[in-house]
């Protein structure tokens, strides 16, 4: 099995179960047009987040790391009419492109896009009592993943699901002496997950159109 096979199978699954409509295709295109990195999740991963959102009856979702709004759109589409997703983006240029894409998707009413640092916005949410999120998707900068997860725990309702993307990093996570601060960051998260009694967690390896990686998935114990 090689990368080519993973990509072909990813295409097969996407075609069957996660076909992109014009809005999602345009969102991906907008990243090139705005000279932004093509680091959105894949269509299959978007569908995976939708399925999880439905499984936990998500009415309130928090996302860290919006980029162009691709994953935001997938998750927002799983919300009920009165549902809301708060999505946090540090880079104002990324946020402005995301806003356009979210508007193009007809989802402005369901999406609360906050421009700022994930840690600061999470602190504000906690202070203002905007808590009890049903689903939290962590996909921002990797070095502080452990701290993001711990802050997310304060914002999640019992029974919520927290998902963290990119926690395997092409297997580099096995290197305990890695000088890459993203690898060190996700290693600290993964270690914490193994010790934290507030959650029941595991990690799914992900292969497909993007490089080999993994998603941590945690249930907030009731
Ligand atoms: C991997 S991309 C997000 C991809 C997006 N979730 C998707 O799949 O469509 C990570 C994003 O996090 C943003 N980011 C980086 N550091 C951040 C921080 N401290 N707070 C909030 N956002 C941050 C980056 O600007 C970038 O747009």
PDB file of C-alpha atoms and ligand atoms in Angstrom:
ATOM      1  CA  UNK A   1       0.000   0.000   0.000  1.00  0.00           C
ATOM      2  CA  UNK A   2       1.335   3.410  -0.888  1.00  0.00           C
ATOM      3  CA  UNK A   3       0.263   7.044  -0.910  1.00  0.00           C
ATOM      4  CA  UNK A   4      -1.193   6.687  -4.429  1.00  0.00           C
ATOM      5  CA  UNK A   5      -3.521   3.928  -3.243  1.00  0.00           C
ATOM      6  CA  UNK A   6      -4.573   5.944  -0.177  1.00  0.00           C
ATOM      7  CA  UNK A   7      -5.397   8.903  -2.440  1.00  0.00           C
ATOM      8  CA  UNK A   8      -7.406   6.735  -4.834  1.00  0.00           C
ATOM      9  CA  UNK A   9      -9.379   5.174  -1.997  1.00  0.00           C
ATOM     10  CA  UNK A  10      -9.909   8.619  -0.450  1.00  0.00           C
ATOM     11  CA  UNK A  11     -11.353   9.750  -3.790  1.00  0.00           C
ATOM     12  CA  UNK A  12     -13.568   6.665  -3.912  1.00  0.00           C
ATOM     13  CA  UNK A  13     -14.945   7.334  -0.408  1.00  0.00           C
ATOM     14  CA  UNK A  14     -15.405  11.066  -1.039  1.00  0.00           C
ATOM     15  CA  UNK A  15     -17.283  10.430  -4.267  1.00  0.00           C
ATOM     16  CA  UNK A  16     -19.587   7.985  -2.525  1.00  0.00           C
ATOM     17  CA  UNK A  17     -20.093   9.577   0.870  1.00  0.00           C
ATOM     18  CA  UNK A  18     -18.599  13.049   1.000  1.00  0.00           C
ATOM     19  CA  UNK A  19     -19.065  14.710  -2.386  1.00  0.00           C
ATOM     20  CA  UNK A  20     -18.174  18.394  -2.384  1.00  0.00           C
ATOM     21  CA  UNK A  21     -20.739  20.844  -3.713  1.00  0.00           C
ATOM     22  CA  UNK A  22     -19.874  24.088  -5.496  1.00  0.00           C
ATOM     23  CA  UNK A  23     -19.601  26.009  -2.196  1.00  0.00           C
ATOM     24  CA  UNK A  24     -16.954  23.636  -0.805  1.00  0.00           C
ATOM     25  CA  UNK A  25     -15.062  23.493  -4.110  1.00  0.00           C
ATOM     26  CA  UNK A  26     -15.062  27.300  -4.267  1.00  0.00           C
ATOM     27  CA  UNK A  27     -13.816  27.454  -0.658  1.00  0.00           C
ATOM     28  CA  UNK A  28     -10.794  25.329  -1.562  1.00  0.00           C
ATOM     29  CA  UNK A  29     -10.236  27.427  -4.709  1.00  0.00           C
ATOM     30  CA  UNK A  30     -10.389  30.642  -2.669  1.00  0.00           C
ATOM     31  CA  UNK A  31      -7.307  29.554  -0.705  1.00  0.00           C
ATOM     32  CA  UNK A  32      -5.169  29.515  -3.866  1.00  0.00           C
ATOM     33  CA  UNK A  33      -6.659  32.817  -5.034  1.00  0.00           C
ATOM     34  CA  UNK A  34      -5.834  34.422  -1.667  1.00  0.00           C
ATOM     35  CA  UNK A  35      -2.395  32.781  -1.534  1.00  0.00           C
ATOM     36  CA  UNK A  36      -3.303  30.855   1.592  1.00  0.00           C
ATOM     37  CA  UNK A  37      -1.965  27.371   2.394  1.00  0.00           C
ATOM     38  CA  UNK A  38      -3.930  24.307   1.257  1.00  0.00           C
ATOM     39  CA  UNK A  39      -4.103  22.852   4.751  1.00  0.00           C
ATOM     40  CA  UNK A  40      -7.844  22.367   5.180  1.00  0.00           C
ATOM     41  CA  UNK A  41      -9.104  18.979   6.276  1.00  0.00           C
ATOM     42  CA  UNK A  42     -10.198  16.615   3.489  1.00  0.00           C
ATOM     43  CA  UNK A  43     -13.795  16.091   2.371  1.00  0.00           C
ATOM     44  CA  UNK A  44     -13.911  12.727   4.151  1.00  0.00           C
ATOM     45  CA  UNK A  45     -12.689  14.319   7.338  1.00  0.00           C
ATOM     46  CA  UNK A  46     -15.351  17.022   6.955  1.00  0.00           C
ATOM     47  CA  UNK A  47     -17.980  14.304   6.678  1.00  0.00           C
ATOM     48  CA  UNK A  48     -16.453  12.562   9.697  1.00  0.00           C
ATOM     49  CA  UNK A  49     -16.867  15.773  11.743  1.00  0.00           C
ATOM     50  CA  UNK A  50     -20.477  16.048  10.525  1.00  0.00           C
ATOM     51  CA  UNK A  51     -21.203  12.500  11.659  1.00  0.00           C
ATOM     52  CA  UNK A  52     -19.671  13.184  15.078  1.00  0.00           C
ATOM     53  CA  UNK A  53     -21.664  16.434  15.378  1.00  0.00           C
ATOM     54  CA  UNK A  54     -24.864  14.514  14.680  1.00  0.00           C
ATOM     55  CA  UNK A  55     -23.910  11.713  17.089  1.00  0.00           C
ATOM     56  CA  UNK A  56     -23.475  14.161  19.969  1.00  0.00           C
ATOM     57  CA  UNK A  57     -26.554  16.210  19.023  1.00  0.00           C
ATOM     58  CA  UNK A  58     -24.323  19.228  18.658  1.00  0.00           C
ATOM     59  CA  UNK A  59     -26.068  22.572  18.979  1.00  0.00           C
ATOM     60  CA  UNK A  60     -22.951  24.422  20.088  1.00  0.00           C
ATOM     61  CA  UNK A  61     -19.624  23.784  18.388  1.00  0.00           C
ATOM     62  CA  UNK A  62     -16.257  25.458  18.982  1.00  0.00           C
ATOM     63  CA  UNK A  63     -13.488  25.356  16.389  1.00  0.00           C
ATOM     64  CA  UNK A  64      -9.910  26.597  16.845  1.00  0.00           C
ATOM     65  CA  UNK A  65      -8.289  27.409  13.475  1.00  0.00           C
ATOM     66  CA  UNK A  66     -10.699  28.542  10.740  1.00  0.00           C
ATOM     67  CA  UNK A  67      -8.355  29.115   7.766  1.00  0.00           C
ATOM     68  CA  UNK A  68     -10.823  29.577   4.844  1.00  0.00           C
ATOM     69  CA  UNK A  69     -13.814  28.087   6.629  1.00  0.00           C
ATOM     70  CA  UNK A  70     -13.811  24.678   4.907  1.00  0.00           C
ATOM     71  CA  UNK A  71     -14.151  22.583   8.077  1.00  0.00           C
ATOM     72  CA  UNK A  72     -16.432  25.271   9.555  1.00  0.00           C
ATOM     73  CA  UNK A  73     -18.869  24.827   6.661  1.00  0.00           C
ATOM     74  CA  UNK A  74     -18.898  21.021   6.998  1.00  0.00           C
ATOM     75  CA  UNK A  75     -19.667  21.252  10.730  1.00  0.00           C
ATOM     76  CA  UNK A  76     -22.143  24.148  10.463  1.00  0.00           C
ATOM     77  CA  UNK A  77     -24.151  22.080   7.999  1.00  0.00           C
ATOM     78  CA  UNK A  78     -24.701  19.459  10.707  1.00  0.00           C
ATOM     79  CA  UNK A  79     -26.226  22.014  13.109  1.00  0.00           C
ATOM     80  CA  UNK A  80     -29.959  22.340  13.752  1.00  0.00           C
ATOM     81  CA  UNK A  81     -31.690  25.612  12.794  1.00  0.00           C
ATOM     82  CA  UNK A  82     -30.909  27.200  16.177  1.00  0.00           C
ATOM     83  CA  UNK A  83     -27.354  25.809  16.354  1.00  0.00           C
ATOM     84  CA  UNK A  84     -24.165  27.876  16.456  1.00  0.00           C
ATOM     85  CA  UNK A  85     -20.485  27.321  15.716  1.00  0.00           C
ATOM     86  CA  UNK A  86     -17.897  29.666  17.198  1.00  0.00           C
ATOM     87  CA  UNK A  87     -14.760  29.515  15.071  1.00  0.00           C
ATOM     88  CA  UNK A  88     -11.513  31.220  16.041  1.00  0.00           C
ATOM     89  CA  UNK A  89      -8.888  32.513  13.607  1.00  0.00           C
ATOM     90  CA  UNK A  90      -5.763  34.445  14.501  1.00  0.00           C
ATOM     91  CA  UNK A  91      -4.896  35.745  11.008  1.00  0.00           C
ATOM     92  CA  UNK A  92      -7.191  38.605   9.860  1.00  0.00           C
ATOM     93  CA  UNK A  93      -6.530  37.809   6.172  1.00  0.00           C
ATOM     94  CA  UNK A  94      -7.595  34.180   6.658  1.00  0.00           C
ATOM     95  CA  UNK A  95     -10.627  35.368   8.630  1.00  0.00           C
ATOM     96  CA  UNK A  96     -11.735  37.748   5.877  1.00  0.00           C
ATOM     97  CA  UNK A  97     -11.584  34.985   3.248  1.00  0.00           C
ATOM     98  CA  UNK A  98     -13.379  32.607   5.611  1.00  0.00           C
ATOM     99  CA  UNK A  99     -16.155  35.158   6.169  1.00  0.00           C
ATOM    100  CA  UNK A 100     -16.740  35.409   2.411  1.00  0.00           C
ATOM    101  CA  UNK A 101     -16.860  31.616   2.075  1.00  0.00           C
ATOM    102  CA  UNK A 102     -19.229  31.272   5.016  1.00  0.00           C
ATOM    103  CA  UNK A 103     -21.471  33.949   3.510  1.00  0.00           C
ATOM    104  CA  UNK A 104     -21.329  32.174   0.149  1.00  0.00           C
ATOM    105  CA  UNK A 105     -22.467  29.020   1.969  1.00  0.00           C
ATOM    106  CA  UNK A 106     -25.453  30.924   3.429  1.00  0.00           C
ATOM    107  CA  UNK A 107     -24.224  30.169   6.946  1.00  0.00           C
ATOM    108  CA  UNK A 108     -23.506  33.623   8.389  1.00  0.00           C
ATOM    109  CA  UNK A 109     -26.297  33.247  10.957  1.00  0.00           C
ATOM    110  CA  UNK A 110     -24.911  29.992  12.298  1.00  0.00           C
ATOM    111  CA  UNK A 111     -21.246  30.968  12.386  1.00  0.00           C
ATOM    112  CA  UNK A 112     -19.703  33.276  14.973  1.00  0.00           C
ATOM    113  CA  UNK A 113     -16.219  33.996  13.565  1.00  0.00           C
ATOM    114  CA  UNK A 114     -13.888  35.505  16.151  1.00  0.00           C
ATOM    115  CA  UNK A 115     -10.589  36.994  15.087  1.00  0.00           C
ATOM    116  CA  UNK A 116      -7.989  36.504  17.796  1.00  0.00           C
ATOM    117  CA  UNK A 117      -5.670  34.104  19.549  1.00  0.00           C
ATOM    118  CA  UNK A 118      -7.294  30.791  20.433  1.00  0.00           C
ATOM    119  CA  UNK A 119      -6.100  31.000  24.051  1.00  0.00           C
ATOM    120  CA  UNK A 120      -7.496  34.509  24.515  1.00  0.00           C
ATOM    121  CA  UNK A 121     -10.838  33.797  22.855  1.00  0.00           C
ATOM    122  CA  UNK A 122     -11.269  30.658  24.985  1.00  0.00           C
ATOM    123  CA  UNK A 123     -10.563  32.745  28.102  1.00  0.00           C
ATOM    124  CA  UNK A 124     -13.196  35.273  26.983  1.00  0.00           C
ATOM    125  CA  UNK A 125     -15.726  32.512  26.360  1.00  0.00           C
ATOM    126  CA  UNK A 126     -15.141  31.142  29.850  1.00  0.00           C
ATOM    127  CA  UNK A 127     -15.361  34.562  31.504  1.00  0.00           C
ATOM    128  CA  UNK A 128     -18.599  35.415  29.718  1.00  0.00           C
ATOM    129  CA  UNK A 129     -20.150  32.050  30.591  1.00  0.00           C
ATOM    130  CA  UNK A 130     -20.345  30.901  26.960  1.00  0.00           C
ATOM    131  CA  UNK A 131     -19.734  27.296  27.889  1.00  0.00           C
ATOM    132  CA  UNK A 132     -21.340  23.866  27.474  1.00  0.00           C
ATOM    133  CA  UNK A 133     -20.078  23.236  23.968  1.00  0.00           C
ATOM    134  CA  UNK A 134     -21.132  19.859  22.561  1.00  0.00           C
ATOM    135  CA  UNK A 135     -18.247  19.462  20.122  1.00  0.00           C
ATOM    136  CA  UNK A 136     -14.843  21.142  20.043  1.00  0.00           C
ATOM    137  CA  UNK A 137     -12.491  20.807  17.078  1.00  0.00           C
ATOM    138  CA  UNK A 138      -8.887  21.852  17.718  1.00  0.00           C
ATOM    139  CA  UNK A 139      -6.988  22.608  14.497  1.00  0.00           C
ATOM    140  CA  UNK A 140      -4.874  25.727  15.219  1.00  0.00           C
ATOM    141  CA  UNK A 141      -1.138  26.006  16.003  1.00  0.00           C
ATOM    142  CA  UNK A 142       0.264  22.750  17.376  1.00  0.00           C
ATOM    143  CA  UNK A 143       2.787  23.675  20.130  1.00  0.00           C
ATOM    144  CA  UNK A 144       0.095  24.645  22.695  1.00  0.00           C
ATOM    145  CA  UNK A 145      -2.293  21.749  21.858  1.00  0.00           C
ATOM    146  CA  UNK A 146      -2.167  20.443  25.443  1.00  0.00           C
ATOM    147  CA  UNK A 147      -3.100  23.858  26.837  1.00  0.00           C
ATOM    148  CA  UNK A 148      -5.861  24.247  24.219  1.00  0.00           C
ATOM    149  CA  UNK A 149      -7.276  20.880  25.194  1.00  0.00           C
ATOM    150  CA  UNK A 150      -7.221  21.732  28.908  1.00  0.00           C
ATOM    151  CA  UNK A 151      -8.954  25.066  28.240  1.00  0.00           C
ATOM    152  CA  UNK A 152     -11.460  23.258  26.004  1.00  0.00           C
ATOM    153  CA  UNK A 153     -12.335  20.970  28.915  1.00  0.00           C
ATOM    154  CA  UNK A 154     -13.595  24.010  30.842  1.00  0.00           C
ATOM    155  CA  UNK A 155     -15.837  24.934  27.908  1.00  0.00           C
ATOM    156  CA  UNK A 156     -17.231  21.480  27.153  1.00  0.00           C
ATOM    157  CA  UNK A 157     -20.387  19.955  28.592  1.00  0.00           C
ATOM    158  CA  UNK A 158     -20.170  16.494  30.191  1.00  0.00           C
ATOM    159  CA  UNK A 159     -20.621  14.052  27.324  1.00  0.00           C
ATOM    160  CA  UNK A 160     -19.070  16.427  24.799  1.00  0.00           C
ATOM    161  CA  UNK A 161     -16.558  15.320  22.174  1.00  0.00           C
ATOM    162  CA  UNK A 162     -13.198  17.024  21.613  1.00  0.00           C
ATOM    163  CA  UNK A 163     -11.243  16.285  18.433  1.00  0.00           C
ATOM    164  CA  UNK A 164      -7.653  17.391  17.774  1.00  0.00           C
ATOM    165  CA  UNK A 165      -6.244  17.165  14.260  1.00  0.00           C
ATOM    166  CA  UNK A 166      -2.672  16.393  13.153  1.00  0.00           C
ATOM    167  CA  UNK A 167      -1.458  14.506  16.217  1.00  0.00           C
ATOM    168  CA  UNK A 168       0.616  11.834  14.392  1.00  0.00           C
ATOM    169  CA  UNK A 169       2.538  14.012  11.916  1.00  0.00           C
ATOM    170  CA  UNK A 170       3.662  11.296   9.470  1.00  0.00           C
ATOM    171  CA  UNK A 171       4.802   9.156  12.395  1.00  0.00           C
ATOM    172  CA  UNK A 172       7.244  11.803  13.624  1.00  0.00           C
ATOM    173  CA  UNK A 173       5.338  11.637  16.896  1.00  0.00           C
ATOM    174  CA  UNK A 174       7.353   8.493  17.718  1.00  0.00           C
ATOM    175  CA  UNK A 175      10.490  10.616  18.072  1.00  0.00           C
ATOM    176  CA  UNK A 176      10.670  11.638  21.700  1.00  0.00           C
ATOM    177  CA  UNK A 177      13.709  13.833  20.985  1.00  0.00           C
ATOM    178  CA  UNK A 178      12.160  15.706  18.047  1.00  0.00           C
ATOM    179  CA  UNK A 179      13.346  19.302  17.716  1.00  0.00           C
ATOM    180  CA  UNK A 180      10.125  20.165  15.818  1.00  0.00           C
ATOM    181  CA  UNK A 181       7.969  22.126  18.283  1.00  0.00           C
ATOM    182  CA  UNK A 182       4.778  20.921  16.531  1.00  0.00           C
ATOM    183  CA  UNK A 183       5.795  17.301  17.126  1.00  0.00           C
ATOM    184  CA  UNK A 184       6.736  18.099  20.728  1.00  0.00           C
ATOM    185  CA  UNK A 185       3.384  19.889  21.122  1.00  0.00           C
ATOM    186  CA  UNK A 186       1.240  16.992  19.968  1.00  0.00           C
ATOM    187  CA  UNK A 187       3.370  14.533  21.978  1.00  0.00           C
ATOM    188  CA  UNK A 188       2.571  16.556  25.131  1.00  0.00           C
ATOM    189  CA  UNK A 189      -1.129  16.445  24.237  1.00  0.00           C
ATOM    190  CA  UNK A 190      -1.127  12.709  23.533  1.00  0.00           C
ATOM    191  CA  UNK A 191       0.708  11.965  26.786  1.00  0.00           C
ATOM    192  CA  UNK A 192      -1.764  14.125  28.739  1.00  0.00           C
ATOM    193  CA  UNK A 193      -4.698  12.305  27.122  1.00  0.00           C
ATOM    194  CA  UNK A 194      -3.303   9.016  28.402  1.00  0.00           C
ATOM    195  CA  UNK A 195      -3.303  10.336  31.977  1.00  0.00           C
ATOM    196  CA  UNK A 196      -6.362  12.596  32.102  1.00  0.00           C
ATOM    197  CA  UNK A 197      -9.195  10.898  33.991  1.00  0.00           C
ATOM    198  CA  UNK A 198     -11.732  13.523  32.856  1.00  0.00           C
ATOM    199  CA  UNK A 199     -11.807  12.036  29.351  1.00  0.00           C
ATOM    200  CA  UNK A 200     -11.930   8.728  27.513  1.00  0.00           C
ATOM    201  CA  UNK A 201      -9.714   9.182  24.487  1.00  0.00           C
ATOM    202  CA  UNK A 202      -8.001   7.484  21.598  1.00  0.00           C
ATOM    203  CA  UNK A 203      -6.266   8.399  18.346  1.00  0.00           C
ATOM    204  CA  UNK A 204      -7.274   7.408  14.828  1.00  0.00           C
ATOM    205  CA  UNK A 205      -4.528   7.299  12.211  1.00  0.00           C
ATOM    206  CA  UNK A 206      -5.573   9.100   9.035  1.00  0.00           C
ATOM    207  CA  UNK A 207      -4.411   8.354   5.497  1.00  0.00           C
ATOM    208  CA  UNK A 208      -5.787   9.678   2.232  1.00  0.00           C
ATOM    209  CA  UNK A 209      -5.389  12.740   0.036  1.00  0.00           C
ATOM    210  CA  UNK A 210      -3.332  14.519   2.695  1.00  0.00           C
ATOM    211  CA  UNK A 211      -0.126  13.273   4.315  1.00  0.00           C
ATOM    212  CA  UNK A 212      -0.267  10.451   6.860  1.00  0.00           C
ATOM    213  CA  UNK A 213      -1.493  11.859  10.187  1.00  0.00           C
ATOM    214  CA  UNK A 214      -4.006  11.261  12.963  1.00  0.00           C
ATOM    215  CA  UNK A 215      -6.917  12.695  14.902  1.00  0.00           C
ATOM    216  CA  UNK A 216      -7.280  12.426  18.678  1.00  0.00           C
ATOM    217  CA  UNK A 217     -10.879  11.944  19.751  1.00  0.00           C
ATOM    218  CA  UNK A 218     -11.944  12.384  23.359  1.00  0.00           C
ATOM    219  CA  UNK A 219     -15.247  11.912  25.166  1.00  0.00           C
ATOM    220  CA  UNK A 220     -15.685  14.203  28.184  1.00  0.00           C
ATOM    221  CA  UNK A 221     -16.697  11.814  30.942  1.00  0.00           C
ATOM    222  CA  UNK A 222     -20.080  12.441  32.594  1.00  0.00           C
TER     223      UNK A 222
HETATM  224  C1  LIG B   1      -4.770  23.917   9.740  1.00  0.00           C
HETATM  225  S1  LIG B   1      -5.407  25.520   9.556  1.00  0.00           S
HETATM  226  C2  LIG B   1      -7.128  25.274   9.902  1.00  0.00           C
HETATM  227  C3  LIG B   1      -7.834  24.510   8.827  1.00  0.00           C
HETATM  228  C4  LIG B   1      -9.335  24.504   8.956  1.00  0.00           C
HETATM  229  N1  LIG B   1      -9.754  23.978  10.254  1.00  0.00           N
HETATM  230  C5  LIG B   1      -9.953  23.642   7.880  1.00  0.00           C
HETATM  231  O1  LIG B   1      -9.795  22.411   7.949  1.00  0.00           O
HETATM  232  O2  LIG B   1     -10.576  24.182   6.944  1.00  0.00           O
HETATM  233  C6  LIG B   1      -4.868  26.330  11.010  1.00  0.00           C
HETATM  234  C7  LIG B   1      -5.357  27.764  11.161  1.00  0.00           C
HETATM  235  O3  LIG B   1      -5.117  28.164  12.526  1.00  0.00           O
HETATM  236  C8  LIG B   1      -4.742  29.517  12.526  1.00  0.00           C
HETATM  237  N2  LIG B   1      -4.005  29.787  13.783  1.00  0.00           N
HETATM  238  C9  LIG B   1      -2.685  29.607  14.022  1.00  0.00           C
HETATM  239  N3  LIG B   1      -2.385  29.965  15.278  1.00  0.00           N
HETATM  240  C10 LIG B   1      -3.538  30.367  15.845  1.00  0.00           C
HETATM  241  C11 LIG B   1      -3.879  30.859  17.133  1.00  0.00           C
HETATM  242  N4  LIG B   1      -2.966  30.998  18.101  1.00  0.00           N
HETATM  243  N5  LIG B   1      -5.164  31.176  17.376  1.00  0.00           N
HETATM  244  C12 LIG B   1      -6.115  31.023  16.400  1.00  0.00           C
HETATM  245  N6  LIG B   1      -5.842  30.576  15.169  1.00  0.00           N
HETATM  246  C13 LIG B   1      -4.584  30.255  14.891  1.00  0.00           C
HETATM  247  C14 LIG B   1      -3.899  29.677  11.274  1.00  0.00           C
HETATM  248  O4  LIG B   1      -3.839  31.045  10.887  1.00  0.00           O
HETATM  249  C15 LIG B   1      -4.638  28.781  10.287  1.00  0.00           C
HETATM  250  O5  LIG B   1      -5.573  29.534   9.546  1.00  0.00           O
END
